[in-house]
Tab-separated table of C-alpha atoms in Angstrom:
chain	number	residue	atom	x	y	z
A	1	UNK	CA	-34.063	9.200	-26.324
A	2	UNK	CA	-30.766	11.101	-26.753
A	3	UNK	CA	-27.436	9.980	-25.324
A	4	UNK	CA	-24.937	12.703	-24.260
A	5	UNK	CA	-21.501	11.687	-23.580
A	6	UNK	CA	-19.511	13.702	-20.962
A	7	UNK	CA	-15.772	13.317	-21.475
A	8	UNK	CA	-14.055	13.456	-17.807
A	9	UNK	CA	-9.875	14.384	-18.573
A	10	UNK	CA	-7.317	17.057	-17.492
A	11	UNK	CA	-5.435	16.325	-20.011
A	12	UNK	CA	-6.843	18.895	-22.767
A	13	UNK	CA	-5.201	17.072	-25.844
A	14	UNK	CA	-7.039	14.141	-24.461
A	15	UNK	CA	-10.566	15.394	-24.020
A	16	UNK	CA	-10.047	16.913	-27.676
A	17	UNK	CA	-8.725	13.486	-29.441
A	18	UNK	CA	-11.663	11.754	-26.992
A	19	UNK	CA	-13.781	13.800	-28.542
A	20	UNK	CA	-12.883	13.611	-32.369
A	21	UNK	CA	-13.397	9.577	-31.719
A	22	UNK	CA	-16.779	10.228	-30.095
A	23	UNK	CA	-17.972	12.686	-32.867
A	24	UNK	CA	-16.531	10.291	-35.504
A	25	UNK	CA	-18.003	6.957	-34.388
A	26	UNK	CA	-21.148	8.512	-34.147
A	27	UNK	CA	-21.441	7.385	-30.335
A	28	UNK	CA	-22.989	10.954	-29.098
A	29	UNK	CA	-26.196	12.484	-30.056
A	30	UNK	CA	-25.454	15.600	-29.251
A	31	UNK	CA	-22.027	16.801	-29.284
A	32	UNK	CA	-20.158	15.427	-26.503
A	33	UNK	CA	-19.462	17.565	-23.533
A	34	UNK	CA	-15.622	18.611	-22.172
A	35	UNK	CA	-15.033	18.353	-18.028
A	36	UNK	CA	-11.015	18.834	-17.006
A	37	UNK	CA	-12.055	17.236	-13.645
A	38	UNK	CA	-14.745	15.438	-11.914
A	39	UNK	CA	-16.022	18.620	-9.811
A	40	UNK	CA	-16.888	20.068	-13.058
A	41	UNK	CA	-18.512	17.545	-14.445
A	42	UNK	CA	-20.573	16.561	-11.107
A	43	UNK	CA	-21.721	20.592	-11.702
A	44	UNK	CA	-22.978	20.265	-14.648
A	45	UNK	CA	-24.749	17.112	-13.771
A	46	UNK	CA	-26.491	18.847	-10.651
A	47	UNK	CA	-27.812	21.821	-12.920
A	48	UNK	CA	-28.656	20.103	-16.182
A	49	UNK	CA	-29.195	17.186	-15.749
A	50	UNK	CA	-32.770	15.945	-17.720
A	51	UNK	CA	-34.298	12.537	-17.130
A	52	UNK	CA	-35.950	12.324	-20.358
A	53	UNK	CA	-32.431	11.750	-21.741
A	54	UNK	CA	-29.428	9.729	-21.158
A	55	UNK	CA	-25.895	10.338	-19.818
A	56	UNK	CA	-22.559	8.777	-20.729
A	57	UNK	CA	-19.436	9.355	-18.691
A	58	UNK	CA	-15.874	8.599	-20.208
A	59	UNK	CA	-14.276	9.086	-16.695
A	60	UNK	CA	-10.434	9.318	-16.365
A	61	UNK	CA	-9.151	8.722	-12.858
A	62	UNK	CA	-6.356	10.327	-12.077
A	63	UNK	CA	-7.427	14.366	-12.071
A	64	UNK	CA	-6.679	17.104	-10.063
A	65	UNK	CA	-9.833	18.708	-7.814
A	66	UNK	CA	-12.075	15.982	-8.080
A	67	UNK	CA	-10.832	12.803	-9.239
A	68	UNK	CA	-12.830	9.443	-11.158
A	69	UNK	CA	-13.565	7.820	-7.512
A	70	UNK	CA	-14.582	10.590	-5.652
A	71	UNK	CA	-16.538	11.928	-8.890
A	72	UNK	CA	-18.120	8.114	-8.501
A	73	UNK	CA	-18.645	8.399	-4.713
A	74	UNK	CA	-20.203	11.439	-5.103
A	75	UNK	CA	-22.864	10.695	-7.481
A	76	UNK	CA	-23.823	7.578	-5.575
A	77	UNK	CA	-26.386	9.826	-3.600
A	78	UNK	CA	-27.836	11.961	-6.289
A	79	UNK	CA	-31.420	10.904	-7.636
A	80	UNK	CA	-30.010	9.981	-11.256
A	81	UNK	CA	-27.561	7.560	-9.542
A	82	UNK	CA	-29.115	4.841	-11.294
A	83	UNK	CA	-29.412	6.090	-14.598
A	84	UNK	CA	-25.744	7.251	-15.457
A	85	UNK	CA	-23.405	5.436	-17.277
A	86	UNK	CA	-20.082	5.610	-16.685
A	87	UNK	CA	-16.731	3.760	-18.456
A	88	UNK	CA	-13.864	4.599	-16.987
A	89	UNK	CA	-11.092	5.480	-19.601
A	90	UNK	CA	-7.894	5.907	-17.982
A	91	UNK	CA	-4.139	5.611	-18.901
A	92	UNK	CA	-4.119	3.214	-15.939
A	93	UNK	CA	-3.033	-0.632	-16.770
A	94	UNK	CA	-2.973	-1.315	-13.119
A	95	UNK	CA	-5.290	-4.216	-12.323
A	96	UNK	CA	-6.141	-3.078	-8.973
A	97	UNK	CA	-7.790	0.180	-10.732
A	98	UNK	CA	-9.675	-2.889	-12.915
A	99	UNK	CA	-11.349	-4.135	-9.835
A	100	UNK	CA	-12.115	-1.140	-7.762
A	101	UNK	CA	-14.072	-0.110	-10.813
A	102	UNK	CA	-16.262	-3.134	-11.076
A	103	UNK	CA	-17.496	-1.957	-6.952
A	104	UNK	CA	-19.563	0.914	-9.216
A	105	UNK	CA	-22.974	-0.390	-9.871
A	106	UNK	CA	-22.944	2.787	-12.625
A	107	UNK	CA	-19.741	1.430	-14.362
A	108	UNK	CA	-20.275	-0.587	-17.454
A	109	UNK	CA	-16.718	-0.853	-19.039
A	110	UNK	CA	-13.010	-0.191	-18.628
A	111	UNK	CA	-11.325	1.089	-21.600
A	112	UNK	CA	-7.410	2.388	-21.693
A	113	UNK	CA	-6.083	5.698	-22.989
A	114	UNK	CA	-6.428	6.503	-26.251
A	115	UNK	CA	-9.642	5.366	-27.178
A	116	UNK	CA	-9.708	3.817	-30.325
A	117	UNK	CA	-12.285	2.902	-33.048
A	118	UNK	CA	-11.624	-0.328	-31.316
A	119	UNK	CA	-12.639	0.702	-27.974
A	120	UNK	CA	-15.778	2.559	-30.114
A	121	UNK	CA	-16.988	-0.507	-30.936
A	122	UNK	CA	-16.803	-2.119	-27.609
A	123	UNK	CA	-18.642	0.906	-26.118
A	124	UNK	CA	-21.750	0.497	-28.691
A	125	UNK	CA	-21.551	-3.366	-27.786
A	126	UNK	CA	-22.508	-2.899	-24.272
A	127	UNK	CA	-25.889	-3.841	-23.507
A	128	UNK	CA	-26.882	-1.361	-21.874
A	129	UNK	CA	-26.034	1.147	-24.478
A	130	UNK	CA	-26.334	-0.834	-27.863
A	131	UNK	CA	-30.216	0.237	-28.105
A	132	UNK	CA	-28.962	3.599	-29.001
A	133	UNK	CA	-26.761	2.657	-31.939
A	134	UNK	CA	-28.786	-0.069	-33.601
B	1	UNK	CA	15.566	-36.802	48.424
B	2	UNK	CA	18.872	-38.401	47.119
B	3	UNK	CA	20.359	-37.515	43.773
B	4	UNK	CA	21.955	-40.422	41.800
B	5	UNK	CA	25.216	-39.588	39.800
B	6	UNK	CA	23.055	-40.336	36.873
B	7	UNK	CA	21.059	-37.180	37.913
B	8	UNK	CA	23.676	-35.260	38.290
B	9	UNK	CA	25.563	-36.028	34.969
B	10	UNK	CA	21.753	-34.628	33.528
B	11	UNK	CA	21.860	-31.357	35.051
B	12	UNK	CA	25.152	-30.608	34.324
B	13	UNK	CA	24.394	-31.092	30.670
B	14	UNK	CA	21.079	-28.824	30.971
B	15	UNK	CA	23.181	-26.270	32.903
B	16	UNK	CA	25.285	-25.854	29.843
B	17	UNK	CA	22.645	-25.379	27.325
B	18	UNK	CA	21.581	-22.436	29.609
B	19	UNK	CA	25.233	-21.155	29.808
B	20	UNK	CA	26.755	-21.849	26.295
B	21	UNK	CA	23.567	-20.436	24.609
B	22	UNK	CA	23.859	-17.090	22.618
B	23	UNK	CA	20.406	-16.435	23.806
B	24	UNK	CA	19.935	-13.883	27.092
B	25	UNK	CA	18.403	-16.276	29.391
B	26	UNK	CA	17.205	-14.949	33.079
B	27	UNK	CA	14.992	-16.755	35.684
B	28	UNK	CA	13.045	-14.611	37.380
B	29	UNK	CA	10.758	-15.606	40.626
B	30	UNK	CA	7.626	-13.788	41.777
B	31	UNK	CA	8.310	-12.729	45.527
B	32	UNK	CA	5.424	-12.592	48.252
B	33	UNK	CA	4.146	-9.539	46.518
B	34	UNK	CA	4.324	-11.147	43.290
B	35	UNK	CA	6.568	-9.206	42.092
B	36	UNK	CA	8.489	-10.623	39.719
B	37	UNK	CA	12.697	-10.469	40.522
B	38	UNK	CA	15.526	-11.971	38.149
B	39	UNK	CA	17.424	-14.281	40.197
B	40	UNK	CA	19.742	-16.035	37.334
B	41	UNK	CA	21.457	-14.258	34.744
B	42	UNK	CA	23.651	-16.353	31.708
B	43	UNK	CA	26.779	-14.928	30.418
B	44	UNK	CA	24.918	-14.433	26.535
B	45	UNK	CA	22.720	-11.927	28.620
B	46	UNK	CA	25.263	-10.008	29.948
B	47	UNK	CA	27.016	-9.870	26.951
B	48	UNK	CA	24.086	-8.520	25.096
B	49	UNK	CA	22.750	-5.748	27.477
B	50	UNK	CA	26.078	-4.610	28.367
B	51	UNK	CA	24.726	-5.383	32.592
B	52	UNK	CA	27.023	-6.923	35.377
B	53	UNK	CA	25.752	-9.648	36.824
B	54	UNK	CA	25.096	-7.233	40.210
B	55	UNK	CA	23.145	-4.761	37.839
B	56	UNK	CA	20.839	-7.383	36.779
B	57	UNK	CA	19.972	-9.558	39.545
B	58	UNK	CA	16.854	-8.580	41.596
B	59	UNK	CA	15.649	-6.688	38.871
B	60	UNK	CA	12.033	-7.143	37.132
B	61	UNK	CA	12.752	-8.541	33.359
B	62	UNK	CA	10.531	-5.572	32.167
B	63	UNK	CA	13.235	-2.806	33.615
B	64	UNK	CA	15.438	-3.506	30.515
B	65	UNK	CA	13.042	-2.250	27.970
B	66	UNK	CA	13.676	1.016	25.769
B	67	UNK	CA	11.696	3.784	26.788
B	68	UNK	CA	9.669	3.439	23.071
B	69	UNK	CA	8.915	0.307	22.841
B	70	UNK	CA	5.615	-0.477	21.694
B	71	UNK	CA	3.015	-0.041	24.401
B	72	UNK	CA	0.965	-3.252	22.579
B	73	UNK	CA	3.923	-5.715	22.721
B	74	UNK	CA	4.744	-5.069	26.470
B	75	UNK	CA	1.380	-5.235	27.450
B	76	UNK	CA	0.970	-8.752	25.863
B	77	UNK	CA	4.004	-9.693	27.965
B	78	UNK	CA	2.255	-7.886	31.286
B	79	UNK	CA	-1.221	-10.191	30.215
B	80	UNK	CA	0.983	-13.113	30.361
B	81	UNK	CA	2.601	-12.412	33.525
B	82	UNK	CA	-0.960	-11.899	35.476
B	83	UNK	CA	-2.132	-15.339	34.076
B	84	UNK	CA	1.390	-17.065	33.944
B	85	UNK	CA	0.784	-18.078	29.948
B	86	UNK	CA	3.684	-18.191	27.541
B	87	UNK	CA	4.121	-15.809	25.549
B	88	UNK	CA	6.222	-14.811	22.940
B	89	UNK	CA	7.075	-10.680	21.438
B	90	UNK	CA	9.381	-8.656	19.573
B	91	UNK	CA	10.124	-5.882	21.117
B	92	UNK	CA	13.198	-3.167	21.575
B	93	UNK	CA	15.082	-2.738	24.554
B	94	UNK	CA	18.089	-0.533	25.374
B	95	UNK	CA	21.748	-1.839	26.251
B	96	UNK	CA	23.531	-0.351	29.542
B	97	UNK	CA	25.251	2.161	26.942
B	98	UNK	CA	21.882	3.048	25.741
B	99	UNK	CA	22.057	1.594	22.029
B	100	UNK	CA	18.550	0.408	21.269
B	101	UNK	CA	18.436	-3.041	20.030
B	102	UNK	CA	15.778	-5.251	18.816
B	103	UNK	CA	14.808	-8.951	20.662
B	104	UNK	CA	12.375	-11.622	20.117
B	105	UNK	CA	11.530	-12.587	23.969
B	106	UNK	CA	9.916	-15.293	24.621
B	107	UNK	CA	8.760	-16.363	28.480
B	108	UNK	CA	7.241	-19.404	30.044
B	109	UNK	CA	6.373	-19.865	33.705
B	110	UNK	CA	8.033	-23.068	35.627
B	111	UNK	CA	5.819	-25.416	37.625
B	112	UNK	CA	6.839	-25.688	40.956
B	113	UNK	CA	5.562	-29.040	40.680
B	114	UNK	CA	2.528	-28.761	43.059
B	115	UNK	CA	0.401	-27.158	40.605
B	116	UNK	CA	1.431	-23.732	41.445
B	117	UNK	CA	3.751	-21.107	39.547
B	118	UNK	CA	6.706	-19.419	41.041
B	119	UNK	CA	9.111	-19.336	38.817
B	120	UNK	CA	9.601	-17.427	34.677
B	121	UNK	CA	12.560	-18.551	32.307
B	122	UNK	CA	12.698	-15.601	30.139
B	123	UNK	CA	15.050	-15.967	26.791
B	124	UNK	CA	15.481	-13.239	24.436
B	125	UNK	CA	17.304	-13.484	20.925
B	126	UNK	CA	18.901	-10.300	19.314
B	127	UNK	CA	17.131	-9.895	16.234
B	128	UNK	CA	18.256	-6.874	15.238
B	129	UNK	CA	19.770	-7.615	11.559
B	130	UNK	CA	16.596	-9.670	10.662
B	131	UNK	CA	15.036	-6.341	12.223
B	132	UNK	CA	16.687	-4.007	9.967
B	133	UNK	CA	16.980	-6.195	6.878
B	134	UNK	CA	13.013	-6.648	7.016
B	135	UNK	CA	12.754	-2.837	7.279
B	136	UNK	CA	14.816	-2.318	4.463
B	137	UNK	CA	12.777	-4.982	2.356
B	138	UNK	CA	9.430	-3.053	3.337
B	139	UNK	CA	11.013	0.214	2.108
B	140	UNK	CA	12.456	-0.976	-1.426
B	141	UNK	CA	8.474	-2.908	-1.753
B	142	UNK	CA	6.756	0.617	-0.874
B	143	UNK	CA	9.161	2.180	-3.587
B	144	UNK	CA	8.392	-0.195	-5.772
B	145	UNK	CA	5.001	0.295	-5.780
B	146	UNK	CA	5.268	4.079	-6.312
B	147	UNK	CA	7.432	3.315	-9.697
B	148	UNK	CA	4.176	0.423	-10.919
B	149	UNK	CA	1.604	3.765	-9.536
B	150	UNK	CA	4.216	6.436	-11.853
B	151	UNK	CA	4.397	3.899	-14.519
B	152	UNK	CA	0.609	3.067	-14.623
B	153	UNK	CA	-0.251	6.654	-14.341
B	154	UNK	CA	2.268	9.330	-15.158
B	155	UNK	CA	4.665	7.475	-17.946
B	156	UNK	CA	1.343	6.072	-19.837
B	157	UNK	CA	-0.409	9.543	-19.863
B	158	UNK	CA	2.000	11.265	-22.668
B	159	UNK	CA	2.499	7.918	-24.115
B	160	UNK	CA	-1.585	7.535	-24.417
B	161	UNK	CA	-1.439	10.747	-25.911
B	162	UNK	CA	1.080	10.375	-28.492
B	163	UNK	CA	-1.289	6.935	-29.796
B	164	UNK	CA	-3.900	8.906	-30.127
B	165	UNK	CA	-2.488	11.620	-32.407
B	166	UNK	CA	-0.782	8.871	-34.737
B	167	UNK	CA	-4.117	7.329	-34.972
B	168	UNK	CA	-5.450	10.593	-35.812
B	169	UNK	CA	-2.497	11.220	-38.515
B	170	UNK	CA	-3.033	7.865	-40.070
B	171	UNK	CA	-6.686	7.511	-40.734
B	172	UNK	CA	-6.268	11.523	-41.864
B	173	UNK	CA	-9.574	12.311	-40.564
B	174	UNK	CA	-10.344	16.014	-41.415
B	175	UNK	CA	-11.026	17.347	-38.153
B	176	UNK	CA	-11.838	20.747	-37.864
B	177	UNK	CA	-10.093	20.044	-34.375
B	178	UNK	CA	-6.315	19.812	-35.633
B	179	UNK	CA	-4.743	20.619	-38.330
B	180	UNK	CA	-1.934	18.051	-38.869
B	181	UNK	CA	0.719	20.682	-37.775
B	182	UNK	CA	-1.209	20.803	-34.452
B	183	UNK	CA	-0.841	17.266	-34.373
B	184	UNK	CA	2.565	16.902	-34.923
B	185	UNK	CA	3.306	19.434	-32.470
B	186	UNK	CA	1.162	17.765	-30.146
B	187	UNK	CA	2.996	14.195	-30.499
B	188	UNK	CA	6.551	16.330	-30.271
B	189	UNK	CA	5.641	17.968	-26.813
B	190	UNK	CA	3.853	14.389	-25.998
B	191	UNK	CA	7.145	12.773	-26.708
B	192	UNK	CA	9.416	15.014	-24.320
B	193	UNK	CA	7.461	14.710	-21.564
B	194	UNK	CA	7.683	11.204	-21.643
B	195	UNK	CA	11.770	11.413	-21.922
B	196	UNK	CA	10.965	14.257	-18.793
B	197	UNK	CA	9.276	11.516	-16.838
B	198	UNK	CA	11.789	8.591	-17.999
B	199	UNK	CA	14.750	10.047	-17.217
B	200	UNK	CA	13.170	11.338	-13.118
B	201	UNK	CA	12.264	7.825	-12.922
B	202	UNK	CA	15.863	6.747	-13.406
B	203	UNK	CA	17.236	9.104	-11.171
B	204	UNK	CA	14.875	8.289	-8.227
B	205	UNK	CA	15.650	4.984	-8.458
B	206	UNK	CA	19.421	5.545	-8.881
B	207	UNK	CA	18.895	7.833	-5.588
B	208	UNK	CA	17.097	5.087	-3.938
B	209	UNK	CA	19.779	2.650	-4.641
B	210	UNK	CA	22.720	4.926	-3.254
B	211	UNK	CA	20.682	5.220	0.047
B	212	UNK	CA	20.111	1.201	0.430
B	213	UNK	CA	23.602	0.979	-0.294
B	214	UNK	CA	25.024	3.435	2.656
């Protein structure tokens, strides 16, 4: 089974040094997929979206259009619901962010801005995800 | 019913509480009608409204309050009234010159001794400055949770940025991405929009400080 990894950001330099880290650590199958807001990245969802694979979500919060809670409050009624993953990677170090993002059954970690080969290895330490790097 | 010297001496003192106090004190009586009608006025009452003595008396209590105060408050007072409780509000209320002015008021009905009610003592402290300094502290806490929202989300962005191009740099990945000019560009831009942010910060705050201070 494939993972794809959707990397959620407005910030373009972002997305692009998200996505060198991604590409490097080997955490996509395919090559990972760029979204400079939620609304985008709840489009693509809609149209391509195939359950024979699976879908990761780096989600930043803060974004213009559609931003990382009301891209999570929007998915919560689509019929993958419970099959996306999403961590929430955000410039954010406000604690209150922390918990809101632990009310997201689809939220399985909290990293901070810039991910790191660190924060690679946490990612293919979760559970949930570790089958596809082992 | 004969009144002892002894009695005497004891209202004299209570009298003096009512009339040396810096609270507004008024007794007010429910008439036939039940309406209720201020029949005692103390000199701290006067002196706070601004009212003569003939401006005051015969008056309900509630004919003193401003024009906005909150609806909620006053009818908490009204419930009271009805079912002659205690009762205790903040609330603003206007001065004869019309200043606005803020007062904890606090009522409590007076036995008549037979089991019935006739009679409200109704005191009122001005609490104006505690009014004002607690809005003031509300306003600096609400600003100071915008600067921990800017620094959490606005002064970390460039700063995340600028981390993640050094990484880049130092482990020298070839990415077909950047090329290492990009980068440095990238972490030069990064860097001034932090000092952008920074120096906004700065001036809001020194902005914010002038106001408090007029």
């Amino acid at each position: 089974m494939n993972l794809n990894v959707l990397i959620v950001d407005d910030d373009k330099m972002i997305t692009l040094l998200h996505k060198v880290m991604v590409v490097k650590n080997k955490i996509s199958t395919n090559p990972p997929l760029l979204f400079s807001d939620g609304k985008m990245a709840l489009e693509f969802l809609s149209s391509e979206y195939n359950p024979e694979e699976r879908y990761l979500v780096l989600l930043d919060i803060n974004m213009p259009v559609l931003n990382g809670w009301e891209f999570l409050d929007s998915i919560q009624s689509e019929q993958y619901a419970n099959d996306l993953l999403v961590i929430i990677v955000t410039s954010s170090v406000d604690s209150s962010d922390k918990q809101k993002a632990r009310t997201y059954p689809q939220v399985i970690g909290f990293l901070e801005k810039p991910l790191r080969a660190e924060s690679c290895d946490f990612i293919k330490a979760i559970p949930s995800i570790a089958p596809f790097f082992s | 019913m004969t009144t002892t010297r002894e009695d005497e001496e004891r209202l004299r003192l209570l009298e003096s509480v009512i009339l040396n106090t810096t609270d507004g004190v008024l007794i007010a009586e429910n008439d036939q009608n039940l309406d209720t009608k201020i029949v005692f006025v103390n000199e701290a009452f006067m002196k706070m409204s601004g009212f003569a003595k003939d401006e005051i008396i015969g008056l309900s209590p509630l004919n003193f309050f401003a024009s906005d105060a909150s609806v909620d408050e006053l009818s908490k007072l009204k419930d009271a009234i009805d079912k002659f409780e205690p009762c205790n509000i903040v609330v603003k209320t206007t001065k004869k010159n019309g200043i606005k002015y803020w007062v904890n008021v606090s009522i409590a009905p007076v036995s008549d001794g037979s089991g019935g009610y006739k009679h409200w003592v109704y005191i009122q402290r001005d609490v104006n400055n505690r009014r004002r300094h607690l809005q003031a502290l509300e306003e600096q806490n609400k600003k100071l949770k915008e600067i921990a929202w800017i620094q959490s989300h606005v002064v970390r962005a460039p700063l995340a940025r600028i981390m993640g191009l050094v990484d880049l740099l130092s482990e020298r990945h070839d990415s077909e991405e950047l090329s290492n000019n990009q980068i440095i560009e990238a972490i030069a831009s990064s860097a001034n929009e932090l000092d952008d942010i920074i120096r906004k910060i700065v001036l809001n705050t020194e902005n914010a400080q002038n106001q408090s201070s007029l």
